[in-house]
Amino acid sequence: MASSSSSALLTGERLVVFLFAARVAHAAPARLAAPLALLAAAALAVELAVDRAASGPASPLRRFRTRPGASSGILLGATTLPCVMLARLIQLSRILPADPTGPEEFAYLEMQYWAVSISCLSVLAFFFWHLCQSTNNGVSKTLKCGSMMVALYLMAFLVFLLKTDGGLLRMGKIAYLLVHGVAAVILIKHILEKFPSCSSFGEALLVSTGLVLYFGDMLAHTLSKIEFLASSEAFIHTPGTRSEIATVIQGILLGLFVLPLLYKCSLQVWAYCQTLGKQRTQAVEKQTEKRIGSGVFYVSLLVALLMLVPSWTRLVGLEVHPFGWVLNYMFTNSYGRLALCAYWICVICVSIRRFYSISKKSTTERILLRKYYHLVAVLIFSPAVIFQPAFLDLAFGAAFAVFLILEMIRVWEVYPLGRTVHQFMNAFTDHRDSEILIISHFSLLLGCALPKWMSSGFNDRPLAPFAGILSLGIGDTMASMIGYKYGVLRWSKTGNKTIEGTAAGITSVLAACSILVSLLASSGYILSQVVNRMTLQSLREATCDTTLSLQAYIT
């Protein structure tokens, strides 16, 4: 009995998550590592309670329909973003002594770490509240342990707040963090109710906390540009070091996320005007209504991109129109960028045409066909990381924006592209996608883009920008192919992951890393990164010396 309970507790996924979190926590300060450990323990308790309650006749979370056949994944979803933010803090601490603006950026990033941790903790409390309605004794015991971890986490958070100087600043941080927690709970509830069977609990938790963190940063960045708030001591100030590419990407994504609200409001106004005119006109045909709705969508899209986005970018400091800036960036000293674009277009056109025809005529499994796109991602992104890393950041943002627009067109069946996009995307879906949302291409793109975005500005780890490309493009592809064709030994009785597939994924990534290091060294990429880091450090040291000399001269 004890062995069965321990095997149920220590699954392969949980073991990997705990090893990763323990490695990050070991390199972090104790005041930041302890909350991460408590959060992981609370997430494990919630995951165990959810898994046990799901096997019962009356699950307290039955009102939320999750993706069929998927594990809850709450531990992975609750610890991923805090671990990423903490790793970013550790990375930033390496250059902190030589960076004049480092303390300000470190303080803001630390607040971001607490914000995403509080968001995850609030979602766990939301699950706790639903699970407490269960009468299962095993669940209640697990929940008691989880509640203890939540209480200890809150104590660690209070200790952090007590160390904050100034009452106004302390109150501002409390409000800033509580808003993140409440917004994360509201958003995950909306995701689970409005998009049933599209995600697991862990995936919904990861998406909701990530969106709250991103828009919280956008809101703080916007408010910090307003004069009467920028001078307030109670406000959370963002560091001024933000690239123009990041501002353009953030502005475009802001416009696209506001687009659904603008579109729905416009449709409601049009429907209200239609009801007022019903006394003198007949009901409009369904096809006409669809075309009018499509016209409203395209007009809303143009308003969002051509009016809302430039207004926000101008507010935060980008004086030129964002699309004008992009065109100027593309065609100024841009032989390498244009050649890279031509290469991308050729690879994308050839691969899409080939794989789409295979999906229609062949009996190849969908999961293997989807993995071919992972290999295409390696061909597309690897040269750009080496030769045009800044342009790749912009390309990632542009591709994500295009994916969002196409998914809106597909879901809302916008005429005339809605049905065509749905038929094309449906050729590459499997049981993990639903009719409501198709998220596989978003997962692949963000999996490759986030390591590149997170490593921007840091040159001490030359393989860090390739982490997503290597893990998804090579490791995940080889693990799926080998596991599907030759896998026999499974990690668990209920899962489909095999030991052979895992070994193939690890081996392929290690082999790719060894080959990639040799290629980077022969091409001078690593040497250039080292030179750039030494130059940047010498400039920072010279700036610090000049500042100290001026201060000594003045005194």
PDB file of N, CA, C and O in Angstrom, residues 135-181:
ATOM      1  N   THR A 135     -15.777  15.724   0.407  1.00  0.00           N
ATOM      2  CA  THR A 135     -15.833  15.045   1.708  1.00  0.00           C
ATOM      3  C   THR A 135     -14.859  13.888   1.805  1.00  0.00           C
ATOM      4  O   THR A 135     -14.857  13.152   2.785  1.00  0.00           O
ATOM      5  N   ASN A 136     -14.022  13.699   0.790  1.00  0.00           N
ATOM      6  CA  ASN A 136     -13.058  12.611   0.785  1.00  0.00           C
ATOM      7  C   ASN A 136     -11.988  12.873   1.837  1.00  0.00           C
ATOM      8  O   ASN A 136     -11.381  13.935   1.873  1.00  0.00           O
ATOM      9  N   ASN A 137     -11.729  11.898   2.692  1.00  0.00           N
ATOM     10  CA  ASN A 137     -10.750  12.092   3.774  1.00  0.00           C
ATOM     11  C   ASN A 137      -9.345  12.274   3.238  1.00  0.00           C
ATOM     12  O   ASN A 137      -8.569  13.081   3.759  1.00  0.00           O
ATOM     13  N   GLY A 138      -9.000  11.511   2.188  1.00  0.00           N
ATOM     14  CA  GLY A 138      -7.668  11.658   1.624  1.00  0.00           C
ATOM     15  C   GLY A 138      -7.440  13.042   1.067  1.00  0.00           C
ATOM     16  O   GLY A 138      -6.385  13.632   1.228  1.00  0.00           O
ATOM     17  N   VAL A 139      -8.456  13.571   0.425  1.00  0.00           N
ATOM     18  CA  VAL A 139      -8.329  14.910  -0.123  1.00  0.00           C
ATOM     19  C   VAL A 139      -8.190  15.930   0.988  1.00  0.00           C
ATOM     20  O   VAL A 139      -7.392  16.853   0.919  1.00  0.00           O
ATOM     21  N   SER A 140      -8.954  15.770   2.057  1.00  0.00           N
ATOM     22  CA  SER A 140      -8.904  16.749   3.143  1.00  0.00           C
ATOM     23  C   SER A 140      -7.549  16.752   3.825  1.00  0.00           C
ATOM     24  O   SER A 140      -7.035  17.808   4.190  1.00  0.00           O
ATOM     25  N   LYS A 141      -6.918  15.580   3.964  1.00  0.00           N
ATOM     26  CA  LYS A 141      -5.586  15.541   4.567  1.00  0.00           C
ATOM     27  C   LYS A 141      -4.572  16.243   3.671  1.00  0.00           C
ATOM     28  O   LYS A 141      -3.705  16.980   4.158  1.00  0.00           O
ATOM     29  N   THR A 142      -4.667  15.996   2.393  1.00  0.00           N
ATOM     30  CA  THR A 142      -3.759  16.664   1.468  1.00  0.00           C
ATOM     31  C   THR A 142      -3.966  18.170   1.491  1.00  0.00           C
ATOM     32  O   THR A 142      -3.011  18.950   1.436  1.00  0.00           O
ATOM     33  N   LEU A 143      -5.220  18.576   1.581  1.00  0.00           N
ATOM     34  CA  LEU A 143      -5.514  20.004   1.599  1.00  0.00           C
ATOM     35  C   LEU A 143      -4.998  20.668   2.868  1.00  0.00           C
ATOM     36  O   LEU A 143      -4.619  21.842   2.845  1.00  0.00           O
ATOM     37  N   LYS A 144      -4.992  19.945   3.971  1.00  0.00           N
ATOM     38  CA  LYS A 144      -4.435  20.525   5.196  1.00  0.00           C
ATOM     39  C   LYS A 144      -2.947  20.833   5.025  1.00  0.00           C
ATOM     40  O   LYS A 144      -2.477  21.899   5.439  1.00  0.00           O
ATOM     41  N   CYS A 145      -2.215  19.907   4.406  1.00  0.00           N
ATOM     42  CA  CYS A 145      -0.786  20.159   4.153  1.00  0.00           C
ATOM     43  C   CYS A 145      -0.616  21.331   3.188  1.00  0.00           C
ATOM     44  O   CYS A 145       0.244  22.200   3.396  1.00  0.00           O
ATOM     45  N   GLY A 146      -1.432  21.368   2.156  1.00  0.00           N
ATOM     46  CA  GLY A 146      -1.347  22.479   1.220  1.00  0.00           C
ATOM     47  C   GLY A 146      -1.690  23.810   1.849  1.00  0.00           C
ATOM     48  O   GLY A 146      -1.050  24.833   1.575  1.00  0.00           O
ATOM     49  N   SER A 147      -2.713  23.813   2.730  1.00  0.00           N
ATOM     50  CA  SER A 147      -3.081  25.053   3.414  1.00  0.00           C
ATOM     51  C   SER A 147      -1.956  25.539   4.323  1.00  0.00           C
ATOM     52  O   SER A 147      -1.708  26.741   4.432  1.00  0.00           O
ATOM     53  N   MET A 148      -1.242  24.601   4.933  1.00  0.00           N
ATOM     54  CA  MET A 148      -0.100  24.987   5.764  1.00  0.00           C
ATOM     55  C   MET A 148       0.994  25.640   4.923  1.00  0.00           C
ATOM     56  O   MET A 148       1.594  26.642   5.329  1.00  0.00           O
ATOM     57  N   MET A 149       1.234  25.095   3.725  1.00  0.00           N
ATOM     58  CA  MET A 149       2.237  25.680   2.852  1.00  0.00           C
ATOM     59  C   MET A 149       1.823  27.077   2.390  1.00  0.00           C
ATOM     60  O   MET A 149       2.653  27.984   2.291  1.00  0.00           O
ATOM     61  N   VAL A 150       0.548  27.260   2.100  1.00  0.00           N
ATOM     62  CA  VAL A 150       0.063  28.578   1.702  1.00  0.00           C
ATOM     63  C   VAL A 150       0.248  29.579   2.835  1.00  0.00           C
ATOM     64  O   VAL A 150       0.662  30.730   2.620  1.00  0.00           O
ATOM     65  N   ALA A 151      -0.046  29.158   4.066  1.00  0.00           N
ATOM     66  CA  ALA A 151       0.124  30.054   5.216  1.00  0.00           C
ATOM     67  C   ALA A 151       1.597  30.431   5.408  1.00  0.00           C
ATOM     68  O   ALA A 151       1.934  31.594   5.679  1.00  0.00           O
ATOM     69  N   LEU A 152       2.494  29.439   5.268  1.00  0.00           N
ATOM     70  CA  LEU A 152       3.921  29.738   5.389  1.00  0.00           C
ATOM     71  C   LEU A 152       4.383  30.673   4.281  1.00  0.00           C
ATOM     72  O   LEU A 152       5.224  31.557   4.510  1.00  0.00           O
ATOM     73  N   TYR A 153       3.845  30.493   3.080  1.00  0.00           N
ATOM     74  CA  TYR A 153       4.203  31.393   1.988  1.00  0.00           C
ATOM     75  C   TYR A 153       3.767  32.821   2.298  1.00  0.00           C
ATOM     76  O   TYR A 153       4.509  33.776   2.037  1.00  0.00           O
ATOM     77  N   LEU A 154       2.571  32.979   2.822  1.00  0.00           N
ATOM     78  CA  LEU A 154       2.093  34.320   3.164  1.00  0.00           C
ATOM     79  C   LEU A 154       2.960  34.958   4.239  1.00  0.00           C
ATOM     80  O   LEU A 154       3.192  36.172   4.230  1.00  0.00           O
ATOM     81  N   MET A 155       3.460  34.152   5.163  1.00  0.00           N
ATOM     82  CA  MET A 155       4.378  34.685   6.174  1.00  0.00           C
ATOM     83  C   MET A 155       5.670  35.175   5.533  1.00  0.00           C
ATOM     84  O   MET A 155       6.185  36.250   5.881  1.00  0.00           O
ATOM     85  N   ALA A 156       6.199  34.395   4.572  1.00  0.00           N
ATOM     86  CA  ALA A 156       7.412  34.832   3.872  1.00  0.00           C
ATOM     87  C   ALA A 156       7.151  36.110   3.082  1.00  0.00           C
ATOM     88  O   ALA A 156       8.012  36.994   3.013  1.00  0.00           O
ATOM     89  N   PHE A 157       5.964  36.219   2.529  1.00  0.00           N
ATOM     90  CA  PHE A 157       5.613  37.428   1.787  1.00  0.00           C
ATOM     91  C   PHE A 157       5.510  38.633   2.717  1.00  0.00           C
ATOM     92  O   PHE A 157       5.944  39.747   2.366  1.00  0.00           O
ATOM     93  N   LEU A 158       4.966  38.437   3.902  1.00  0.00           N
ATOM     94  CA  LEU A 158       4.871  39.536   4.859  1.00  0.00           C
ATOM     95  C   LEU A 158       6.249  39.985   5.320  1.00  0.00           C
ATOM     96  O   LEU A 158       6.496  41.177   5.521  1.00  0.00           O
ATOM     97  N   VAL A 159       7.155  39.028   5.485  1.00  0.00           N
ATOM     98  CA  VAL A 159       8.532  39.393   5.853  1.00  0.00           C
ATOM     99  C   VAL A 159       9.166  40.238   4.764  1.00  0.00           C
ATOM    100  O   VAL A 159       9.867  41.224   5.030  1.00  0.00           O
ATOM    101  N   PHE A 160       8.915  39.883   3.508  1.00  0.00           N
ATOM    102  CA  PHE A 160       9.423  40.677   2.400  1.00  0.00           C
ATOM    103  C   PHE A 160       8.856  42.094   2.426  1.00  0.00           C
ATOM    104  O   PHE A 160       9.575  43.075   2.196  1.00  0.00           O
ATOM    105  N   LEU A 161       7.570  42.232   2.730  1.00  0.00           N
ATOM    106  CA  LEU A 161       6.963  43.554   2.757  1.00  0.00           C
ATOM    107  C   LEU A 161       7.487  44.391   3.913  1.00  0.00           C
ATOM    108  O   LEU A 161       7.636  45.605   3.802  1.00  0.00           O
ATOM    109  N   LEU A 162       7.750  43.755   5.046  1.00  0.00           N
ATOM    110  CA  LEU A 162       8.243  44.499   6.196  1.00  0.00           C
ATOM    111  C   LEU A 162       9.623  45.091   5.945  1.00  0.00           C
ATOM    112  O   LEU A 162       9.997  46.101   6.552  1.00  0.00           O
ATOM    113  N   LYS A 163      10.379  44.471   5.042  1.00  0.00           N
ATOM    114  CA  LYS A 163      11.712  44.991   4.719  1.00  0.00           C
ATOM    115  C   LYS A 163      11.653  46.153   3.742  1.00  0.00           C
ATOM    116  O   LYS A 163      12.674  46.781   3.466  1.00  0.00           O
ATOM    117  N   THR A 164      10.460  46.421   3.178  1.00  0.00           N
ATOM    118  CA  THR A 164      10.315  47.525   2.234  1.00  0.00           C
ATOM    119  C   THR A 164      10.329  48.844   2.987  1.00  0.00           C
ATOM    120  O   THR A 164       9.623  49.019   3.977  1.00  0.00           O
ATOM    121  N   ASP A 165      11.127  49.772   2.516  1.00  0.00           N
ATOM    122  CA  ASP A 165      11.232  51.069   3.163  1.00  0.00           C
ATOM    123  C   ASP A 165      10.078  51.959   2.741  1.00  0.00           C
ATOM    124  O   ASP A 165       9.758  52.052   1.557  1.00  0.00           O
ATOM    125  N   GLY A 166       9.459  52.631   3.714  1.00  0.00           N
ATOM    126  CA  GLY A 166       8.422  53.613   3.410  1.00  0.00           C
ATOM    127  C   GLY A 166       7.043  53.014   3.397  1.00  0.00           C
ATOM    128  O   GLY A 166       6.806  51.967   2.787  1.00  0.00           O
ATOM    129  N   GLY A 167       6.109  53.638   4.090  1.00  0.00           N
ATOM    130  CA  GLY A 167       4.746  53.145   4.150  1.00  0.00           C
ATOM    131  C   GLY A 167       4.024  53.244   2.831  1.00  0.00           C
ATOM    132  O   GLY A 167       3.300  52.330   2.429  1.00  0.00           O
ATOM    133  N   LEU A 168       4.204  54.354   2.111  1.00  0.00           N
ATOM    134  CA  LEU A 168       3.533  54.508   0.826  1.00  0.00           C
ATOM    135  C   LEU A 168       4.015  53.479  -0.186  1.00  0.00           C
ATOM    136  O   LEU A 168       3.221  52.890  -0.926  1.00  0.00           O
ATOM    137  N   LEU A 169       5.308  53.260  -0.219  1.00  0.00           N
ATOM    138  CA  LEU A 169       5.853  52.271  -1.142  1.00  0.00           C
ATOM    139  C   LEU A 169       5.368  50.878  -0.779  1.00  0.00           C
ATOM    140  O   LEU A 169       5.055  50.060  -1.653  1.00  0.00           O
ATOM    141  N   ARG A 170       5.268  50.593   0.510  1.00  0.00           N
ATOM    142  CA  ARG A 170       4.772  49.291   0.946  1.00  0.00           C
ATOM    143  C   ARG A 170       3.318  49.090   0.518  1.00  0.00           C
ATOM    144  O   ARG A 170       2.939  48.034   0.030  1.00  0.00           O
ATOM    145  N   MET A 171       2.491  50.090   0.702  1.00  0.00           N
ATOM    146  CA  MET A 171       1.097  49.990   0.296  1.00  0.00           C
ATOM    147  C   MET A 171       0.970  49.859  -1.229  1.00  0.00           C
ATOM    148  O   MET A 171       0.109  49.134  -1.726  1.00  0.00           O
ATOM    149  N   GLY A 172       1.824  50.562  -1.947  1.00  0.00           N
ATOM    150  CA  GLY A 172       1.800  50.440  -3.405  1.00  0.00           C
ATOM    151  C   GLY A 172       2.151  49.037  -3.853  1.00  0.00           C
ATOM    152  O   GLY A 172       1.532  48.504  -4.783  1.00  0.00           O
ATOM    153  N   LYS A 173       3.130  48.408  -3.207  1.00  0.00           N
ATOM    154  CA  LYS A 173       3.498  47.044  -3.574  1.00  0.00           C
ATOM    155  C   LYS A 173       2.392  46.060  -3.226  1.00  0.00           C
ATOM    156  O   LYS A 173       2.114  45.126  -4.003  1.00  0.00           O
ATOM    157  N   ILE A 174       1.734  46.249  -2.089  1.00  0.00           N
ATOM    158  CA  ILE A 174       0.642  45.355  -1.719  1.00  0.00           C
ATOM    159  C   ILE A 174      -0.479  45.433  -2.753  1.00  0.00           C
ATOM    160  O   ILE A 174      -1.011  44.411  -3.211  1.00  0.00           O
ATOM    161  N   ALA A 175      -0.852  46.660  -3.118  1.00  0.00           N
ATOM    162  CA  ALA A 175      -1.912  46.828  -4.120  1.00  0.00           C
ATOM    163  C   ALA A 175      -1.498  46.242  -5.468  1.00  0.00           C
ATOM    164  O   ALA A 175      -2.298  45.577  -6.145  1.00  0.00           O
ATOM    165  N   TYR A 176      -0.244  46.456  -5.847  1.00  0.00           N
ATOM    166  CA  TYR A 176       0.260  45.953  -7.118  1.00  0.00           C
ATOM    167  C   TYR A 176       0.186  44.430  -7.177  1.00  0.00           C
ATOM    168  O   TYR A 176      -0.251  43.841  -8.188  1.00  0.00           O
ATOM    169  N   LEU A 177       0.572  43.776  -6.077  1.00  0.00           N
ATOM    170  CA  LEU A 177       0.584  42.318  -6.064  1.00  0.00           C
ATOM    171  C   LEU A 177      -0.810  41.729  -5.922  1.00  0.00           C
ATOM    172  O   LEU A 177      -1.128  40.707  -6.549  1.00  0.00           O
ATOM    173  N   LEU A 178      -1.658  42.360  -5.126  1.00  0.00           N
ATOM    174  CA  LEU A 178      -3.023  41.846  -4.960  1.00  0.00           C
ATOM    175  C   LEU A 178      -3.816  41.943  -6.257  1.00  0.00           C
ATOM    176  O   LEU A 178      -4.630  41.063  -6.559  1.00  0.00           O
ATOM    177  N   VAL A 179      -3.596  43.003  -7.013  1.00  0.00           N
ATOM    178  CA  VAL A 179      -4.281  43.134  -8.298  1.00  0.00           C
ATOM    179  C   VAL A 179      -3.891  41.985  -9.232  1.00  0.00           C
ATOM    180  O   VAL A 179      -4.735  41.426  -9.953  1.00  0.00           O
ATOM    181  N   HIS A 180      -2.629  41.611  -9.217  1.00  0.00           N
ATOM    182  CA  HIS A 180      -2.185  40.479 -10.030  1.00  0.00           C
ATOM    183  C   HIS A 180      -2.893  39.189  -9.610  1.00  0.00           C
ATOM    184  O   HIS A 180      -3.340  38.408 -10.459  1.00  0.00           O
ATOM    185  N   GLY A 181      -2.988  38.952  -8.295  1.00  0.00           N
ATOM    186  CA  GLY A 181      -3.635  37.732  -7.821  1.00  0.00           C
ATOM    187  C   GLY A 181      -5.101  37.665  -8.188  1.00  0.00           C
ATOM    188  O   GLY A 181      -5.592  36.629  -8.675  1.00  0.00           O
TER     189      GLY A 181
END
